[in-house]
């Protein structure tokens, strides 16, 4: 996690909202936030985004279909995304990492998981 205390271990029942650091104000420089989501075996995870806006091609949210970044990357989000279709895991774990660089920050994002 970063100095702003972002990231964490999320579990069932459904939760959120989960946000980027300082949301709805802009996130900081050099953020590195990691979230793990674990729900009961046999369940899957659905991420639903309320908003997403990062510096395109420099600040990313990567979403992995498993317990770590060794798993397949389902989606890598960047830029101003007004409509993100729900992101669905194939198993009961998901791993997310948000990184920002030294320059230009934006509002970031907010999502819920079920
Ligand atoms: Ca940036």
PDB file of N, CA and C in Angstrom, residues 13-98:
ATOM      1  N   UNK A  13     -19.497 -10.070   2.835  1.00  0.00           N
ATOM      2  CA  UNK A  13     -20.467  -9.843   1.762  1.00  0.00           C
ATOM      3  C   UNK A  13     -20.048  -8.676   0.864  1.00  0.00           C
ATOM      4  N   UNK A  14     -20.893  -8.376  -0.101  1.00  0.00           N
ATOM      5  CA  UNK A  14     -20.590  -7.332  -1.075  1.00  0.00           C
ATOM      6  C   UNK A  14     -20.173  -6.065  -0.371  1.00  0.00           C
ATOM      7  N   UNK A  15     -19.404  -5.279  -1.084  1.00  0.00           N
ATOM      8  CA  UNK A  15     -18.909  -4.087  -0.433  1.00  0.00           C
ATOM      9  C   UNK A  15     -18.627  -2.948  -1.347  1.00  0.00           C
ATOM     10  N   UNK A  16     -18.171  -1.932  -0.713  1.00  0.00           N
ATOM     11  CA  UNK A  16     -17.843  -0.710  -1.373  1.00  0.00           C
ATOM     12  C   UNK A  16     -18.608   0.422  -0.716  1.00  0.00           C
ATOM     13  N   UNK A  17     -18.499   1.617  -1.242  1.00  0.00           N
ATOM     14  CA  UNK A  17     -17.653   1.890  -2.382  1.00  0.00           C
ATOM     15  C   UNK A  17     -16.165   1.817  -2.030  1.00  0.00           C
ATOM     16  N   UNK A  18     -15.386   1.346  -3.000  1.00  0.00           N
ATOM     17  CA  UNK A  18     -13.932   1.354  -2.916  1.00  0.00           C
ATOM     18  C   UNK A  18     -13.462   2.487  -3.833  1.00  0.00           C
ATOM     19  N   UNK A  19     -12.519   3.286  -3.349  1.00  0.00           N
ATOM     20  CA  UNK A  19     -12.110   4.438  -4.146  1.00  0.00           C
ATOM     21  C   UNK A  19     -10.589   4.542  -4.247  1.00  0.00           C
ATOM     22  N   UNK A  20     -10.165   5.313  -5.211  1.00  0.00           N
ATOM     23  CA  UNK A  20      -8.753   5.690  -5.290  1.00  0.00           C
ATOM     24  C   UNK A  20      -8.461   6.672  -4.146  1.00  0.00           C
ATOM     25  N   UNK A  21      -7.181   6.866  -3.794  1.00  0.00           N
ATOM     26  CA  UNK A  21      -6.821   7.745  -2.677  1.00  0.00           C
ATOM     27  C   UNK A  21      -7.362   9.162  -2.863  1.00  0.00           C
ATOM     28  N   UNK A  22      -7.899   9.717  -1.772  1.00  0.00           N
ATOM     29  CA  UNK A  22      -8.396  11.108  -1.721  1.00  0.00           C
ATOM     30  C   UNK A  22      -9.693  11.346  -2.506  1.00  0.00           C
ATOM     31  N   UNK A  23     -10.227  10.310  -3.121  1.00  0.00           N
ATOM     32  CA  UNK A  23     -11.450  10.480  -3.922  1.00  0.00           C
ATOM     33  C   UNK A  23     -12.516  11.172  -3.079  1.00  0.00           C
ATOM     34  N   UNK A  24     -13.312  12.127  -3.597  1.00  0.00           N
ATOM     35  CA  UNK A  24     -13.382  12.558  -4.997  1.00  0.00           C
ATOM     36  C   UNK A  24     -12.365  13.644  -5.377  1.00  0.00           C
ATOM     37  N   UNK A  25     -11.442  13.960  -4.474  1.00  0.00           N
ATOM     38  CA  UNK A  25     -10.345  14.817  -4.907  1.00  0.00           C
ATOM     39  C   UNK A  25      -9.332  13.981  -5.670  1.00  0.00           C
ATOM     40  N   UNK A  26      -8.359  14.630  -6.265  1.00  0.00           N
ATOM     41  CA  UNK A  26      -7.395  13.907  -7.092  1.00  0.00           C
ATOM     42  C   UNK A  26      -6.485  13.004  -6.262  1.00  0.00           C
ATOM     43  N   UNK A  27      -6.129  11.887  -6.826  1.00  0.00           N
ATOM     44  CA  UNK A  27      -5.136  11.010  -6.197  1.00  0.00           C
ATOM     45  C   UNK A  27      -3.760  11.659  -6.271  1.00  0.00           C
ATOM     46  N   UNK A  28      -2.798  11.066  -5.584  1.00  0.00           N
ATOM     47  CA  UNK A  28      -1.474  11.666  -5.494  1.00  0.00           C
ATOM     48  C   UNK A  28      -0.499  11.122  -6.515  1.00  0.00           C
ATOM     49  N   UNK A  29       0.749  11.514  -6.342  1.00  0.00           N
ATOM     50  CA  UNK A  29       1.829  11.020  -7.192  1.00  0.00           C
ATOM     51  C   UNK A  29       2.299   9.674  -6.676  1.00  0.00           C
ATOM     52  N   UNK A  30       2.779   8.855  -7.556  1.00  0.00           N
ATOM     53  CA  UNK A  30       3.422   7.589  -7.198  1.00  0.00           C
ATOM     54  C   UNK A  30       2.552   6.730  -6.279  1.00  0.00           C
ATOM     55  N   UNK A  31       1.272   6.729  -6.543  1.00  0.00           N
ATOM     56  CA  UNK A  31       0.397   5.835  -5.778  1.00  0.00           C
ATOM     57  C   UNK A  31       0.688   4.399  -6.180  1.00  0.00           C
ATOM     58  N   UNK A  32       0.572   3.503  -5.223  1.00  0.00           N
ATOM     59  CA  UNK A  32       0.662   2.072  -5.511  1.00  0.00           C
ATOM     60  C   UNK A  32      -0.284   1.375  -4.549  1.00  0.00           C
ATOM     61  N   UNK A  33      -1.492   1.137  -5.016  1.00  0.00           N
ATOM     62  CA  UNK A  33      -2.545   0.597  -4.162  1.00  0.00           C
ATOM     63  C   UNK A  33      -2.884  -0.804  -4.633  1.00  0.00           C
ATOM     64  N   UNK A  34      -2.961  -1.733  -3.709  1.00  0.00           N
ATOM     65  CA  UNK A  34      -3.298  -3.117  -4.054  1.00  0.00           C
ATOM     66  C   UNK A  34      -4.491  -3.576  -3.238  1.00  0.00           C
ATOM     67  N   UNK A  35      -5.466  -4.096  -3.934  1.00  0.00           N
ATOM     68  CA  UNK A  35      -6.634  -4.648  -3.271  1.00  0.00           C
ATOM     69  C   UNK A  35      -6.749  -6.127  -3.630  1.00  0.00           C
ATOM     70  N   UNK A  36      -7.061  -6.940  -2.634  1.00  0.00           N
ATOM     71  CA  UNK A  36      -7.414  -8.335  -2.865  1.00  0.00           C
ATOM     72  C   UNK A  36      -8.880  -8.499  -2.485  1.00  0.00           C
ATOM     73  N   UNK A  37      -9.602  -9.167  -3.326  1.00  0.00           N
ATOM     74  CA  UNK A  37     -10.998  -9.471  -3.007  1.00  0.00           C
ATOM     75  C   UNK A  37     -11.129 -10.983  -2.951  1.00  0.00           C
ATOM     76  N   UNK A  38     -11.676 -11.481  -1.869  1.00  0.00           N
ATOM     77  CA  UNK A  38     -11.890 -12.921  -1.711  1.00  0.00           C
ATOM     78  C   UNK A  38     -13.309 -13.155  -1.234  1.00  0.00           C
ATOM     79  N   UNK A  39     -14.013 -13.991  -1.958  1.00  0.00           N
ATOM     80  CA  UNK A  39     -15.382 -14.355  -1.574  1.00  0.00           C
ATOM     81  C   UNK A  39     -15.428 -15.879  -1.444  1.00  0.00           C
ATOM     82  N   UNK A  40     -16.507 -16.441  -0.905  1.00  0.00           N
ATOM     83  CA  UNK A  40     -16.536 -17.889  -0.681  1.00  0.00           C
ATOM     84  C   UNK A  40     -16.309 -18.684  -1.969  1.00  0.00           C
ATOM     85  N   UNK A  41     -15.659 -19.832  -1.833  1.00  0.00           N
ATOM     86  CA  UNK A  41     -15.431 -20.695  -2.987  1.00  0.00           C
ATOM     87  C   UNK A  41     -16.747 -21.035  -3.661  1.00  0.00           C
ATOM     88  N   UNK A  42     -16.733 -21.045  -4.967  1.00  0.00           N
ATOM     89  CA  UNK A  42     -17.955 -21.299  -5.715  1.00  0.00           C
ATOM     90  C   UNK A  42     -18.643 -20.020  -6.141  1.00  0.00           C
ATOM     91  N   UNK A  43     -18.234 -18.893  -5.533  1.00  0.00           N
ATOM     92  CA  UNK A  43     -18.796 -17.598  -5.926  1.00  0.00           C
ATOM     93  C   UNK A  43     -17.850 -16.903  -6.898  1.00  0.00           C
ATOM     94  N   UNK A  44     -18.372 -15.949  -7.637  1.00  0.00           N
ATOM     95  CA  UNK A  44     -17.541 -15.091  -8.483  1.00  0.00           C
ATOM     96  C   UNK A  44     -17.720 -13.649  -8.025  1.00  0.00           C
ATOM     97  N   UNK A  45     -16.929 -12.760  -8.594  1.00  0.00           N
ATOM     98  CA  UNK A  45     -16.907 -11.355  -8.177  1.00  0.00           C
ATOM     99  C   UNK A  45     -17.275 -10.486  -9.370  1.00  0.00           C
ATOM    100  N   UNK A  46     -18.134  -9.514  -9.122  1.00  0.00           N
ATOM    101  CA  UNK A  46     -18.509  -8.554 -10.156  1.00  0.00           C
ATOM    102  C   UNK A  46     -18.151  -7.156  -9.666  1.00  0.00           C
ATOM    103  N   UNK A  47     -17.345  -6.448 -10.442  1.00  0.00           N
ATOM    104  CA  UNK A  47     -17.002  -5.062 -10.131  1.00  0.00           C
ATOM    105  C   UNK A  47     -17.882  -4.146 -10.962  1.00  0.00           C
ATOM    106  N   UNK A  48     -18.485  -3.166 -10.285  1.00  0.00           N
ATOM    107  CA  UNK A  48     -19.310  -2.185 -10.969  1.00  0.00           C
ATOM    108  C   UNK A  48     -18.754  -0.798 -10.680  1.00  0.00           C
ATOM    109  N   UNK A  49     -18.363  -0.090 -11.722  1.00  0.00           N
ATOM    110  CA  UNK A  49     -17.735   1.225 -11.548  1.00  0.00           C
ATOM    111  C   UNK A  49     -18.764   2.347 -11.592  1.00  0.00           C
ATOM    112  N   UNK A  50     -18.680   3.248 -10.611  1.00  0.00           N
ATOM    113  CA  UNK A  50     -19.486   4.470 -10.611  1.00  0.00           C
ATOM    114  C   UNK A  50     -18.788   5.557 -11.420  1.00  0.00           C
ATOM    115  N   UNK A  51     -17.477   5.577 -11.375  1.00  0.00           N
ATOM    116  CA  UNK A  51     -16.728   6.580 -12.128  1.00  0.00           C
ATOM    117  C   UNK A  51     -15.298   6.098 -12.317  1.00  0.00           C
ATOM    118  N   UNK A  52     -14.674   6.603 -13.380  1.00  0.00           N
ATOM    119  CA  UNK A  52     -13.266   6.280 -13.622  1.00  0.00           C
ATOM    120  C   UNK A  52     -12.633   7.384 -14.448  1.00  0.00           C
ATOM    121  N   UNK A  53     -11.597   8.001 -13.913  1.00  0.00           N
ATOM    122  CA  UNK A  53     -10.891   9.052 -14.646  1.00  0.00           C
ATOM    123  C   UNK A  53      -9.455   9.122 -14.143  1.00  0.00           C
ATOM    124  N   UNK A  54      -8.518   8.649 -14.962  1.00  0.00           N
ATOM    125  CA  UNK A  54      -7.094   8.751 -14.623  1.00  0.00           C
ATOM    126  C   UNK A  54      -6.347   9.344 -15.811  1.00  0.00           C
ATOM    127  N   UNK A  55      -5.116   9.692 -15.590  1.00  0.00           N
ATOM    128  CA  UNK A  55      -4.299  10.231 -16.682  1.00  0.00           C
ATOM    129  C   UNK A  55      -4.027   9.122 -17.686  1.00  0.00           C
ATOM    130  N   UNK A  56      -4.540   9.305 -18.879  1.00  0.00           N
ATOM    131  CA  UNK A  56      -4.466   8.256 -19.894  1.00  0.00           C
ATOM    132  C   UNK A  56      -3.029   7.858 -20.197  1.00  0.00           C
ATOM    133  N   UNK A  57      -2.821   6.552 -20.178  1.00  0.00           N
ATOM    134  CA  UNK A  57      -1.531   5.939 -20.535  1.00  0.00           C
ATOM    135  C   UNK A  57      -0.405   6.172 -19.528  1.00  0.00           C
ATOM    136  N   UNK A  58      -0.742   6.780 -18.371  1.00  0.00           N
ATOM    137  CA  UNK A  58       0.278   6.958 -17.333  1.00  0.00           C
ATOM    138  C   UNK A  58      -0.173   6.435 -15.969  1.00  0.00           C
ATOM    139  N   UNK A  59      -1.472   6.517 -15.696  1.00  0.00           N
ATOM    140  CA  UNK A  59      -1.997   6.060 -14.411  1.00  0.00           C
ATOM    141  C   UNK A  59      -3.012   4.953 -14.691  1.00  0.00           C
ATOM    142  N   UNK A  60      -2.788   3.784 -14.078  1.00  0.00           N
ATOM    143  CA  UNK A  60      -3.529   2.577 -14.479  1.00  0.00           C
ATOM    144  C   UNK A  60      -4.172   1.881 -13.298  1.00  0.00           C
ATOM    145  N   UNK A  61      -5.294   1.250 -13.574  1.00  0.00           N
ATOM    146  CA  UNK A  61      -5.857   0.260 -12.655  1.00  0.00           C
ATOM    147  C   UNK A  61      -5.866  -1.073 -13.399  1.00  0.00           C
ATOM    148  N   UNK A  62      -5.076  -2.017 -12.882  1.00  0.00           N
ATOM    149  CA  UNK A  62      -5.022  -3.350 -13.486  1.00  0.00           C
ATOM    150  C   UNK A  62      -5.836  -4.302 -12.630  1.00  0.00           C
ATOM    151  N   UNK A  63      -6.615  -5.127 -13.299  1.00  0.00           N
ATOM    152  CA  UNK A  63      -7.523  -6.049 -12.610  1.00  0.00           C
ATOM    153  C   UNK A  63      -7.191  -7.466 -13.050  1.00  0.00           C
ATOM    154  N   UNK A  64      -6.867  -8.323 -12.084  1.00  0.00           N
ATOM    155  CA  UNK A  64      -6.408  -9.679 -12.369  1.00  0.00           C
ATOM    156  C   UNK A  64      -7.439 -10.703 -11.923  1.00  0.00           C
ATOM    157  N   UNK A  65      -7.520 -11.761 -12.692  1.00  0.00           N
ATOM    158  CA  UNK A  65      -8.526 -12.808 -12.462  1.00  0.00           C
ATOM    159  C   UNK A  65      -7.973 -13.883 -11.525  1.00  0.00           C
ATOM    160  N   UNK A  66      -7.609 -13.482 -10.315  1.00  0.00           N
ATOM    161  CA  UNK A  66      -7.051 -14.432  -9.361  1.00  0.00           C
ATOM    162  C   UNK A  66      -6.509 -13.691  -8.162  1.00  0.00           C
ATOM    163  N   UNK A  67      -5.726 -14.396  -7.346  1.00  0.00           N
ATOM    164  CA  UNK A  67      -5.317 -13.867  -6.045  1.00  0.00           C
ATOM    165  C   UNK A  67      -4.107 -12.944  -6.115  1.00  0.00           C
ATOM    166  N   UNK A  68      -3.435 -12.864  -7.265  1.00  0.00           N
ATOM    167  CA  UNK A  68      -2.245 -12.010  -7.358  1.00  0.00           C
ATOM    168  C   UNK A  68      -2.054 -11.554  -8.796  1.00  0.00           C
ATOM    169  N   UNK A  69      -0.986 -10.787  -9.022  1.00  0.00           N
ATOM    170  CA  UNK A  69      -0.725 -10.331 -10.389  1.00  0.00           C
ATOM    171  C   UNK A  69      -0.083 -11.422 -11.245  1.00  0.00           C
ATOM    172  N   UNK A  70       0.051 -12.618 -10.707  1.00  0.00           N
ATOM    173  CA  UNK A  70       0.439 -13.760 -11.540  1.00  0.00           C
ATOM    174  C   UNK A  70      -0.733 -14.270 -12.374  1.00  0.00           C
ATOM    175  N   UNK A  71      -1.932 -13.920 -11.952  1.00  0.00           N
ATOM    176  CA  UNK A  71      -3.128 -14.372 -12.667  1.00  0.00           C
ATOM    177  C   UNK A  71      -3.293 -13.573 -13.958  1.00  0.00           C
ATOM    178  N   UNK A  72      -4.182 -14.033 -14.800  1.00  0.00           N
ATOM    179  CA  UNK A  72      -4.455 -13.332 -16.059  1.00  0.00           C
ATOM    180  C   UNK A  72      -5.023 -11.948 -15.783  1.00  0.00           C
ATOM    181  N   UNK A  73      -4.586 -10.966 -16.574  1.00  0.00           N
ATOM    182  CA  UNK A  73      -5.119  -9.620 -16.440  1.00  0.00           C
ATOM    183  C   UNK A  73      -6.443  -9.551 -17.202  1.00  0.00           C
ATOM    184  N   UNK A  74      -7.513  -9.269 -16.469  1.00  0.00           N
ATOM    185  CA  UNK A  74      -8.824  -9.167 -17.122  1.00  0.00           C
ATOM    186  C   UNK A  74      -8.923  -7.864 -17.880  1.00  0.00           C
ATOM    187  N   UNK A  75      -8.429  -6.810 -17.238  1.00  0.00           N
ATOM    188  CA  UNK A  75      -8.626  -5.483 -17.816  1.00  0.00           C
ATOM    189  C   UNK A  75      -7.581  -4.541 -17.244  1.00  0.00           C
ATOM    190  N   UNK A  76      -7.145  -3.597 -18.077  1.00  0.00           N
ATOM    191  CA  UNK A  76      -6.257  -2.540 -17.623  1.00  0.00           C
ATOM    192  C   UNK A  76      -6.941  -1.241 -18.012  1.00  0.00           C
ATOM    193  N   UNK A  77      -7.338  -0.476 -16.992  1.00  0.00           N
ATOM    194  CA  UNK A  77      -8.119   0.728 -17.229  1.00  0.00           C
ATOM    195  C   UNK A  77      -7.242   1.963 -17.106  1.00  0.00           C
ATOM    196  N   UNK A  78      -7.443   2.915 -18.027  1.00  0.00           N
ATOM    197  CA  UNK A  78      -6.746   4.193 -17.969  1.00  0.00           C
ATOM    198  C   UNK A  78      -7.549   5.215 -18.751  1.00  0.00           C
ATOM    199  N   UNK A  79      -7.381   6.482 -18.395  1.00  0.00           N
ATOM    200  CA  UNK A  79      -8.081   7.536 -19.114  1.00  0.00           C
ATOM    201  C   UNK A  79      -9.423   7.862 -18.486  1.00  0.00           C
ATOM    202  N   UNK A  80     -10.240   8.574 -19.257  1.00  0.00           N
ATOM    203  CA  UNK A  80     -11.557   9.000 -18.789  1.00  0.00           C
ATOM    204  C   UNK A  80     -12.581   8.026 -19.370  1.00  0.00           C
ATOM    205  N   UNK A  81     -13.114   7.173 -18.523  1.00  0.00           N
ATOM    206  CA  UNK A  81     -14.028   6.122 -18.982  1.00  0.00           C
ATOM    207  C   UNK A  81     -15.402   6.412 -18.405  1.00  0.00           C
ATOM    208  N   UNK A  82     -16.343   6.758 -19.258  1.00  0.00           N
ATOM    209  CA  UNK A  82     -17.658   7.124 -18.731  1.00  0.00           C
ATOM    210  C   UNK A  82     -18.528   5.894 -18.498  1.00  0.00           C
ATOM    211  N   UNK A  83     -18.368   4.866 -19.293  1.00  0.00           N
ATOM    212  CA  UNK A  83     -19.201   3.673 -19.134  1.00  0.00           C
ATOM    213  C   UNK A  83     -18.311   2.436 -19.151  1.00  0.00           C
ATOM    214  N   UNK A  84     -18.095   1.859 -17.993  1.00  0.00           N
ATOM    215  CA  UNK A  84     -17.318   0.624 -17.927  1.00  0.00           C
ATOM    216  C   UNK A  84     -18.294  -0.514 -17.679  1.00  0.00           C
ATOM    217  N   UNK A  85     -18.262  -1.488 -18.549  1.00  0.00           N
ATOM    218  CA  UNK A  85     -19.157  -2.613 -18.331  1.00  0.00           C
ATOM    219  C   UNK A  85     -18.656  -3.390 -17.102  1.00  0.00           C
ATOM    220  N   UNK A  86     -19.568  -4.013 -16.346  1.00  0.00           N
ATOM    221  CA  UNK A  86     -19.151  -4.728 -15.144  1.00  0.00           C
ATOM    222  C   UNK A  86     -18.052  -5.744 -15.468  1.00  0.00           C
ATOM    223  N   UNK A  87     -17.083  -5.855 -14.565  1.00  0.00           N
ATOM    224  CA  UNK A  87     -15.935  -6.732 -14.758  1.00  0.00           C
ATOM    225  C   UNK A  87     -16.113  -7.939 -13.857  1.00  0.00           C
ATOM    226  N   UNK A  88     -16.032  -9.122 -14.450  1.00  0.00           N
ATOM    227  CA  UNK A  88     -16.439 -10.345 -13.769  1.00  0.00           C
ATOM    228  C   UNK A  88     -15.268 -11.313 -13.702  1.00  0.00           C
ATOM    229  N   UNK A  89     -15.044 -11.884 -12.515  1.00  0.00           N
ATOM    230  CA  UNK A  89     -13.988 -12.883 -12.343  1.00  0.00           C
ATOM    231  C   UNK A  89     -14.513 -14.257 -12.744  1.00  0.00           C
ATOM    232  N   UNK A  90     -13.571 -15.187 -12.944  1.00  0.00           N
ATOM    233  CA  UNK A  90     -14.005 -16.560 -13.201  1.00  0.00           C
ATOM    234  C   UNK A  90     -13.951 -17.403 -11.928  1.00  0.00           C
ATOM    235  N   UNK A  91     -13.375 -16.850 -10.873  1.00  0.00           N
ATOM    236  CA  UNK A  91     -13.312 -17.618  -9.621  1.00  0.00           C
ATOM    237  C   UNK A  91     -13.590 -16.694  -8.444  1.00  0.00           C
ATOM    238  N   UNK A  92     -13.229 -17.125  -7.254  1.00  0.00           N
ATOM    239  CA  UNK A  92     -13.620 -16.402  -6.043  1.00  0.00           C
ATOM    240  C   UNK A  92     -12.569 -15.406  -5.554  1.00  0.00           C
ATOM    241  N   UNK A  93     -11.556 -15.143  -6.382  1.00  0.00           N
ATOM    242  CA  UNK A  93     -10.559 -14.146  -5.978  1.00  0.00           C
ATOM    243  C   UNK A  93     -10.291 -13.168  -7.113  1.00  0.00           C
ATOM    244  N   UNK A  94      -9.922 -11.964  -6.724  1.00  0.00           N
ATOM    245  CA  UNK A  94      -9.576 -10.936  -7.690  1.00  0.00           C
ATOM    246  C   UNK A  94      -8.495 -10.071  -7.051  1.00  0.00           C
ATOM    247  N   UNK A  95      -7.591  -9.557  -7.876  1.00  0.00           N
ATOM    248  CA  UNK A  95      -6.510  -8.708  -7.391  1.00  0.00           C
ATOM    249  C   UNK A  95      -6.477  -7.448  -8.242  1.00  0.00           C
ATOM    250  N   UNK A  96      -6.355  -6.289  -7.590  1.00  0.00           N
ATOM    251  CA  UNK A  96      -6.344  -5.016  -8.304  1.00  0.00           C
ATOM    252  C   UNK A  96      -5.138  -4.197  -7.870  1.00  0.00           C
ATOM    253  N   UNK A  97      -4.542  -3.519  -8.830  1.00  0.00           N
ATOM    254  CA  UNK A  97      -3.443  -2.613  -8.496  1.00  0.00           C
ATOM    255  C   UNK A  97      -3.624  -1.293  -9.235  1.00  0.00           C
ATOM    256  N   UNK A  98      -3.584  -0.197  -8.454  1.00  0.00           N
ATOM    257  CA  UNK A  98      -3.625   1.141  -9.043  1.00  0.00           C
ATOM    258  C   UNK A  98      -2.251   1.774  -8.906  1.00  0.00           C
TER     259      UNK A  98
END
